[in-house]
PDB file of C-alpha atoms and ligand atoms in Angstrom:
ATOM      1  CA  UNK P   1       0.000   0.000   0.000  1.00 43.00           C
ATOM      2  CA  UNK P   2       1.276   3.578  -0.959  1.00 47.00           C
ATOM      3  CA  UNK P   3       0.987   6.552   1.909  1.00 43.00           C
ATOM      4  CA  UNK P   4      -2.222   8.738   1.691  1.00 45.00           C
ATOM      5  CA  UNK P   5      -2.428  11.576   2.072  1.00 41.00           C
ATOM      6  CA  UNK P   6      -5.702  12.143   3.867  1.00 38.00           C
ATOM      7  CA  UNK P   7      -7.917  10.551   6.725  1.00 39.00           C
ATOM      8  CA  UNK P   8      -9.479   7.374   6.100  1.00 40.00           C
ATOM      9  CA  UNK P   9     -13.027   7.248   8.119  1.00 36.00           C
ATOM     10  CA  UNK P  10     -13.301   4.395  10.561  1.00 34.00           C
ATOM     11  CA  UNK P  11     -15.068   1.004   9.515  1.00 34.00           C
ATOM     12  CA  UNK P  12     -15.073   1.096   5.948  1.00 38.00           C
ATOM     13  CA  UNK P  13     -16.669  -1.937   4.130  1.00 40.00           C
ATOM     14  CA  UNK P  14     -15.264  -2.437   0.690  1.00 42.00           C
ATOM     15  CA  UNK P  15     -17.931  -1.391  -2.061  1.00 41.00           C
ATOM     16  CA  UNK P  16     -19.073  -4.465  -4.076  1.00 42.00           C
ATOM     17  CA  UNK P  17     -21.819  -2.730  -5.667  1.00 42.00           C
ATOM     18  CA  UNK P  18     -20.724  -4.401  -9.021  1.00 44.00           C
ATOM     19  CA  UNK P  19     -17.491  -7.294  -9.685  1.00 46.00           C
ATOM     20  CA  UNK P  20     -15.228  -5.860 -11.903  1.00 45.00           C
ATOM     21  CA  UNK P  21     -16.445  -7.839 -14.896  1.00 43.00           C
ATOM     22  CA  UNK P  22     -15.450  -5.300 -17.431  1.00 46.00           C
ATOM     23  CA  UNK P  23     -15.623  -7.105 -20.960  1.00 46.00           C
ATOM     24  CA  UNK P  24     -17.449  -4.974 -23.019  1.00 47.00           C
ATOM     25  CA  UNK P  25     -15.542  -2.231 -25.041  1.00 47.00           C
ATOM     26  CA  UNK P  26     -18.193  -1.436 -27.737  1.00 51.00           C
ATOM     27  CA  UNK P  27     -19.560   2.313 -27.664  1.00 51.00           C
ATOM     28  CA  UNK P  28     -23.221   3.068 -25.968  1.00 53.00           C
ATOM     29  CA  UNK P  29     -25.757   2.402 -28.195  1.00 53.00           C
ATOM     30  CA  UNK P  30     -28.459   5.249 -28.896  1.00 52.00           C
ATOM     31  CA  UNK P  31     -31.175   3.829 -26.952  1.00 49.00           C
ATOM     32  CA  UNK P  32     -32.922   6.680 -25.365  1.00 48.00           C
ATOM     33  CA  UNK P  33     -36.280   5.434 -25.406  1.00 55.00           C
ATOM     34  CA  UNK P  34     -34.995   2.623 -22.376  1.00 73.00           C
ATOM     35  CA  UNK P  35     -32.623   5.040 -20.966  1.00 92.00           C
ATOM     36  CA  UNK P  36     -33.174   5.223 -16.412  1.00 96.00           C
ATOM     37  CA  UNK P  37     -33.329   8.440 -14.939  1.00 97.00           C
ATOM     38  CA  UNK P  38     -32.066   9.031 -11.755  1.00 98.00           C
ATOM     39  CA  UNK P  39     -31.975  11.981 -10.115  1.00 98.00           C
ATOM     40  CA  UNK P  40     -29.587  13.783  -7.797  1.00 98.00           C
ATOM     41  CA  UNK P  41     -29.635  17.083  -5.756  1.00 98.00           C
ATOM     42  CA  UNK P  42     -26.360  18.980  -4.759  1.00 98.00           C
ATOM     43  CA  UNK P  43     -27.686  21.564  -2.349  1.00 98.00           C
ATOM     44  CA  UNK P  44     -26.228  20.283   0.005  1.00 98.00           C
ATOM     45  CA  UNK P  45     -22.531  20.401  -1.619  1.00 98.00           C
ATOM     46  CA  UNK P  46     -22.860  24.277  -1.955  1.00 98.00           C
ATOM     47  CA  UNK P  47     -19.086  24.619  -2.961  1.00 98.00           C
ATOM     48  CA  UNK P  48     -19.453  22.031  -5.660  1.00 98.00           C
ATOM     49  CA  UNK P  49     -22.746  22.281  -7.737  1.00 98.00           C
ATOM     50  CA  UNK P  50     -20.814  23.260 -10.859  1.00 98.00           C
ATOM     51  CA  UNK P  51     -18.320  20.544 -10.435  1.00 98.00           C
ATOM     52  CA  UNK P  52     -20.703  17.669  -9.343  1.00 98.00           C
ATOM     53  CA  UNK P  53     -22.924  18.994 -12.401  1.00 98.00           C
ATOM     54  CA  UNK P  54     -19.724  18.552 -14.721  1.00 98.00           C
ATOM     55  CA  UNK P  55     -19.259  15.430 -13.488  1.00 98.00           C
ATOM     56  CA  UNK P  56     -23.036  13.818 -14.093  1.00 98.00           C
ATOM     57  CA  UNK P  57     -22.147  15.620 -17.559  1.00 98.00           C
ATOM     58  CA  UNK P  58     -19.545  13.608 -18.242  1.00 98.00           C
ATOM     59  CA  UNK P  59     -21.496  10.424 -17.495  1.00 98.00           C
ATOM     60  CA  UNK P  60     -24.145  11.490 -19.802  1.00 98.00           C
ATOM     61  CA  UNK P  61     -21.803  12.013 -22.449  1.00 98.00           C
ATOM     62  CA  UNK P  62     -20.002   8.760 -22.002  1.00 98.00           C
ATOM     63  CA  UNK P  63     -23.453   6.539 -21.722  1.00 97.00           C
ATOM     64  CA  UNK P  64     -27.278   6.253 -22.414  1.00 96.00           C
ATOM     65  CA  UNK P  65     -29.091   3.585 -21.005  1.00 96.00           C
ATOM     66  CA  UNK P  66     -28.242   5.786 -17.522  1.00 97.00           C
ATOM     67  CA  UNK P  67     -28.924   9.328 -17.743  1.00 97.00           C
ATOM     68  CA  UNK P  68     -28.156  11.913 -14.205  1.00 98.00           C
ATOM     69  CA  UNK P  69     -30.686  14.669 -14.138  1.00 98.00           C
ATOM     70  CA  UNK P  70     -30.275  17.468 -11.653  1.00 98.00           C
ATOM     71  CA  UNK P  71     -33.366  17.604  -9.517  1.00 98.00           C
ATOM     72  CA  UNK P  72     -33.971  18.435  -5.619  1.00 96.00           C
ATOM     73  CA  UNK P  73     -37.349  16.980  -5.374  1.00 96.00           C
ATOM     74  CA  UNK P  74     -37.023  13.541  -6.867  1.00 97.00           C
ATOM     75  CA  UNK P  75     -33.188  13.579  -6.112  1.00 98.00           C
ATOM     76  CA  UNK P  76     -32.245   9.494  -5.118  1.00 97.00           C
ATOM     77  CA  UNK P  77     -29.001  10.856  -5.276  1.00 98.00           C
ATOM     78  CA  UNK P  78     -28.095  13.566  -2.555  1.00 98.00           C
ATOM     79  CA  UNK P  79     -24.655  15.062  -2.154  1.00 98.00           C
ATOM     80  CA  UNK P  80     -23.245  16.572   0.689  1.00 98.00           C
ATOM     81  CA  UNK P  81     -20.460  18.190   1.832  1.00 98.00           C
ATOM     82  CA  UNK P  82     -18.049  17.076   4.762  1.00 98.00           C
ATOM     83  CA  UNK P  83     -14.911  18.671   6.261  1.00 98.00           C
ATOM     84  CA  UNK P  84     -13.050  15.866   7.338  1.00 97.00           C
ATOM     85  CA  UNK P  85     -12.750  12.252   6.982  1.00 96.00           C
ATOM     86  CA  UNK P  86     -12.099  11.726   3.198  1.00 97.00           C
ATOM     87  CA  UNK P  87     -15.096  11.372   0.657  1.00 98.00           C
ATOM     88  CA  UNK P  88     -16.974   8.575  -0.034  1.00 98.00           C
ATOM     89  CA  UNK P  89     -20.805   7.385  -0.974  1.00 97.00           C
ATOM     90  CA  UNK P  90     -23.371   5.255   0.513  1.00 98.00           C
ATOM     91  CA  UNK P  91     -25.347   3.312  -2.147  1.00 97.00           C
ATOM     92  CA  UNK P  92     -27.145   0.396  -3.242  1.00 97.00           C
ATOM     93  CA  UNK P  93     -25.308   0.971  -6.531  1.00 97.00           C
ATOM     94  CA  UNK P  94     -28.539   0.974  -8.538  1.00 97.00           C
ATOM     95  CA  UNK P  95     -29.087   4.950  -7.884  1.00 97.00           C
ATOM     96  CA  UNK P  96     -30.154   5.282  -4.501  1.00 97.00           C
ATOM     97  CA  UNK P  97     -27.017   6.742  -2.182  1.00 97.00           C
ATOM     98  CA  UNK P  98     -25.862   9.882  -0.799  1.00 98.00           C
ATOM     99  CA  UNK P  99     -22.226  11.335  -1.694  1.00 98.00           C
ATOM    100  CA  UNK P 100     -19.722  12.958   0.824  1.00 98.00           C
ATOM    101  CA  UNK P 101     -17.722  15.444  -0.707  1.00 98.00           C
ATOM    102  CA  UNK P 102     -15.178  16.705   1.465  1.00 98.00           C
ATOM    103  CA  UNK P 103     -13.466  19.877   1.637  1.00 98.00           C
ATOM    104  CA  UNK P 104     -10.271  18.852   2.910  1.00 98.00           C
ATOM    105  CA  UNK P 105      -9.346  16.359   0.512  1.00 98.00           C
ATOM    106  CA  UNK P 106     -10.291  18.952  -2.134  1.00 98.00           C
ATOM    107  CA  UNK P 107      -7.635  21.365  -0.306  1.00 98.00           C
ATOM    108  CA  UNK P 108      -4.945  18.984   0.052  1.00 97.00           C
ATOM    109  CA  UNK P 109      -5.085  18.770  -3.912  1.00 98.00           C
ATOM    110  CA  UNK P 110      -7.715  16.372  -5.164  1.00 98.00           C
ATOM    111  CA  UNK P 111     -10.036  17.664  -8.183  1.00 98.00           C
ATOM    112  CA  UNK P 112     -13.436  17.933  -7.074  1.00 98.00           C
ATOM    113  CA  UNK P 113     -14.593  17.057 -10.268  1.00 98.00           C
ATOM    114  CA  UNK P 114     -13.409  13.939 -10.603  1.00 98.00           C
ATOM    115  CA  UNK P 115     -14.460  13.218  -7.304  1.00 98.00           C
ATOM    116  CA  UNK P 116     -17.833  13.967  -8.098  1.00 98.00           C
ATOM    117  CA  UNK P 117     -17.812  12.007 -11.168  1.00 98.00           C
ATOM    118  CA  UNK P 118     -15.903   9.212  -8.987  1.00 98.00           C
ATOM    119  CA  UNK P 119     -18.606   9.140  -6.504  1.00 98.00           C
ATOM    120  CA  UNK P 120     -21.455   9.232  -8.771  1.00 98.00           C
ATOM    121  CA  UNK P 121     -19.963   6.012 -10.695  1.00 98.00           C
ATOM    122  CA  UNK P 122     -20.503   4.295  -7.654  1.00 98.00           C
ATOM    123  CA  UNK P 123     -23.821   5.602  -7.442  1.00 98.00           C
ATOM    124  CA  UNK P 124     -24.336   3.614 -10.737  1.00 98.00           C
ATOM    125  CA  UNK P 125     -22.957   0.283  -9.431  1.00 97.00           C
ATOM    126  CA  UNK P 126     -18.848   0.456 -10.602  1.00 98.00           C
ATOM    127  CA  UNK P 127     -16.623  -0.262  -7.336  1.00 97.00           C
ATOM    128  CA  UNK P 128     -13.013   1.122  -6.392  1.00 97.00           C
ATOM    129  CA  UNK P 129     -10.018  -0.133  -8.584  1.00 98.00           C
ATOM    130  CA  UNK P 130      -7.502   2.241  -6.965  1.00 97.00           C
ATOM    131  CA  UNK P 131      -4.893   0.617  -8.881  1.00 98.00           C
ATOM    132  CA  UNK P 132      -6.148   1.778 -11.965  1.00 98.00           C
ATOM    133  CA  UNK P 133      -4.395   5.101 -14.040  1.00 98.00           C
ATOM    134  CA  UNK P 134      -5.464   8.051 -14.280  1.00 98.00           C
ATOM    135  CA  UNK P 135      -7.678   7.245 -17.169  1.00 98.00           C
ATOM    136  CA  UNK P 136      -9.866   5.481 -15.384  1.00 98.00           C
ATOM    137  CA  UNK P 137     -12.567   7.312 -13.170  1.00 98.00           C
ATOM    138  CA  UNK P 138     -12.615   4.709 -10.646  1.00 98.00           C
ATOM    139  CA  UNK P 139      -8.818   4.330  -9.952  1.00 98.00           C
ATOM    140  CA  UNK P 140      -9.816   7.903  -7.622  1.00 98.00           C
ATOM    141  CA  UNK P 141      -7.269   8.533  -5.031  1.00 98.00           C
ATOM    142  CA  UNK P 142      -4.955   5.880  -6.851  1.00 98.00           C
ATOM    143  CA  UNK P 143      -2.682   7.821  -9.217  1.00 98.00           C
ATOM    144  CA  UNK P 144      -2.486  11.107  -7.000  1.00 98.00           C
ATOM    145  CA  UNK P 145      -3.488  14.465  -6.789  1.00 98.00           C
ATOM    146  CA  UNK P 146      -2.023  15.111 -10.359  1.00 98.00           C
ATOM    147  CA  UNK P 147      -4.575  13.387 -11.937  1.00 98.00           C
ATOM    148  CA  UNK P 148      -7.762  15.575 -12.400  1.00 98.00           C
ATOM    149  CA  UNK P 149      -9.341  13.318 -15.511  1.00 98.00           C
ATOM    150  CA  UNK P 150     -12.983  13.340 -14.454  1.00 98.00           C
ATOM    151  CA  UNK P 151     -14.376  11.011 -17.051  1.00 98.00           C
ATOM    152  CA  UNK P 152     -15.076   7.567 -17.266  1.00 98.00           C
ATOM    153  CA  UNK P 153     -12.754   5.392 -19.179  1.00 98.00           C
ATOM    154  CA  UNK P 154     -14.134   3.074 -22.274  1.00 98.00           C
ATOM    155  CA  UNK P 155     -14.376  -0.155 -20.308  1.00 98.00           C
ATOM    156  CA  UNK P 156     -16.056   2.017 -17.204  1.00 98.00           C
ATOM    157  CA  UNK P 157     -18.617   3.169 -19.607  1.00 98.00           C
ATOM    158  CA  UNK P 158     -19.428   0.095 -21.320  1.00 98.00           C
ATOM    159  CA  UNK P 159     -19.588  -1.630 -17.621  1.00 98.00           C
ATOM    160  CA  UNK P 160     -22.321   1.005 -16.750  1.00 98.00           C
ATOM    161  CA  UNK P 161     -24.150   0.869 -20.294  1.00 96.00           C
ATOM    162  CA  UNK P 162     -24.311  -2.962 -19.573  1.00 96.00           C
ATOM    163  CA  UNK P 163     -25.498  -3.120 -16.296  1.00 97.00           C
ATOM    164  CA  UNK P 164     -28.214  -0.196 -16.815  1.00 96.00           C
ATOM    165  CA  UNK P 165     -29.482  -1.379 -20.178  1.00 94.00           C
ATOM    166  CA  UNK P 166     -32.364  -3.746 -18.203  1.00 89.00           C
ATOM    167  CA  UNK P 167     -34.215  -3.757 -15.078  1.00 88.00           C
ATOM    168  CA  UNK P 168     -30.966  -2.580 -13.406  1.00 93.00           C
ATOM    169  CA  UNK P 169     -32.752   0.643 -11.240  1.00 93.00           C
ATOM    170  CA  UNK P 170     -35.285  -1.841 -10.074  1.00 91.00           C
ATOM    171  CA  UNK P 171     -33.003  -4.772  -8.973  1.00 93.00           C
ATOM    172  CA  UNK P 172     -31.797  -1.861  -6.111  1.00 92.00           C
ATOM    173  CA  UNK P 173     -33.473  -2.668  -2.459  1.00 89.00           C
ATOM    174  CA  UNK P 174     -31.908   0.861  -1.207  1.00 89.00           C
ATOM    175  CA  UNK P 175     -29.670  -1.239   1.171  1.00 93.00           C
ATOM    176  CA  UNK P 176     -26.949   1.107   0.872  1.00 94.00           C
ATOM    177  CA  UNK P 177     -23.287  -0.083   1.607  1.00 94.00           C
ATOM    178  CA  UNK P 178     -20.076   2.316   2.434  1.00 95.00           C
ATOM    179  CA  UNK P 179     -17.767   2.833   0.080  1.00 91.00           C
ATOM    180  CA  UNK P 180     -13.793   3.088   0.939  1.00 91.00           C
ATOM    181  CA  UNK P 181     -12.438   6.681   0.896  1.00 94.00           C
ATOM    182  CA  UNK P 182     -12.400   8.523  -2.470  1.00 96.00           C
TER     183      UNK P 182
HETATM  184 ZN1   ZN L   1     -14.643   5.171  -4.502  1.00 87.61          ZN
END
C-alpha cells in the first residue's frame, strides 16, 4: 500500500456494488427510449454544484441507457459536503445513495470534479479499482493528486451501459453499503 495523504473514516466496508467484470468495449448504443433516470440534488454540496454537475455531464456524455438529471425533489441521489474524513458514498449501486464530498481532501489537492464524477460512478454500481491510471474514473485517489481526468474510461462506460441497459434501477433494495475513501 502507498501513503495517503488524507484521513481514512473508521469502519469502511469495501464497495461491491458491481465485480469488476469489465468485458465490453463497444460504444453506448443510442437507446434513449430505455434510458433510467435518476436523479440527484447537490444543495447540500454548496461549494461544488458546478463541479458535481460537470461530473453527471460527463457520465451522460459517455453513456445512455443511464442518464443523471439534476433535480432536488425527486433527487435518489443527494450530495453533501463534509470537512473531514475523506469522501466517499453510501449506495445500493442501482441509484439510490448519498455522496460525501469533502473539503479537505479537495484542499490537500484532489479535483473535485473527478471526485464527483468518482462518486457518482458508484452511485451507478462500478466499485473502487484504486490501482487503476489516471484514465480510469474509478482508480480515484490511486494515481495522486495530479490526476484531475474526471471522465469515465471506455471499459467504465461500457460496464455502466451494460449493467443499466435492463431492469438494473429496479433490482436496487436501497440497502446502501459504504464505500472506501475517495
Ligand atoms: Zn470510490
Amino acid at each position: 500500500m502507498h501513503a495517503r495523504g488524507f484521513r481514512r473514516i473508521a469502519a469502511l466496508a469495501v464497495a461491491t456494488a458491481a465485480p469488476l467484470g469489465f468485458g465490453l468495449a463497444t460504444a453506448p448504443a443510442a437507446s434513449a427510449a430505455a434510458a433510467t433516470t435518476v436523479y440527484y440534488s447537490s444543495t447540500g454540496a454548496p461549494d461544488y454544484v458546478a463541479q458535481i454537475d460537470q461530473g453527471a455531464a460527463n457520465w451522460n456524455a459517455a453513456v445512455s441507457d443511464v442518464r443523471l438529471v439534476k433535480d432536488e425533489g425527486k433527487a435518489t441521489v443527494v450530495l453533501h459536503e463534509v470537512h473531514s474524513g475523506g469522501s466517499y458514498t453510501q449506495t445500493d449501486g442501482h441509484g439510490n445513495g448519498d455522496v460525501y464530498l469533502d473539503t479537505s481532501q479537495v484542499a490537500e489537492g484532489y479535483d473535485p470534479t473527478r471526485i464527483a464524477a468518482h462518486e457518482l460512478g458508484h452511485n451507478l454500481g462500478l466499485p473502487d479499482h484504486y490501482e487503476g491510471p489516471c484514465t480510469e474514473l474509478m482508480s480515484g485517489h490511486g494515481p495522486g493528486t495530479s490526476c484531475t481526468n474526471a471522465k469515465p474510461d471506455s471499459q467504465e462506460s461500457a460496464k455502466v451501459q451494460q449493467l443499466w441497459a435492463n431492469g438494473f434501477r429496479a433490482e436496487g433494495d436501497g440497502t446502501r453499503v459504504t464505500t472506501t475513501v475517495y
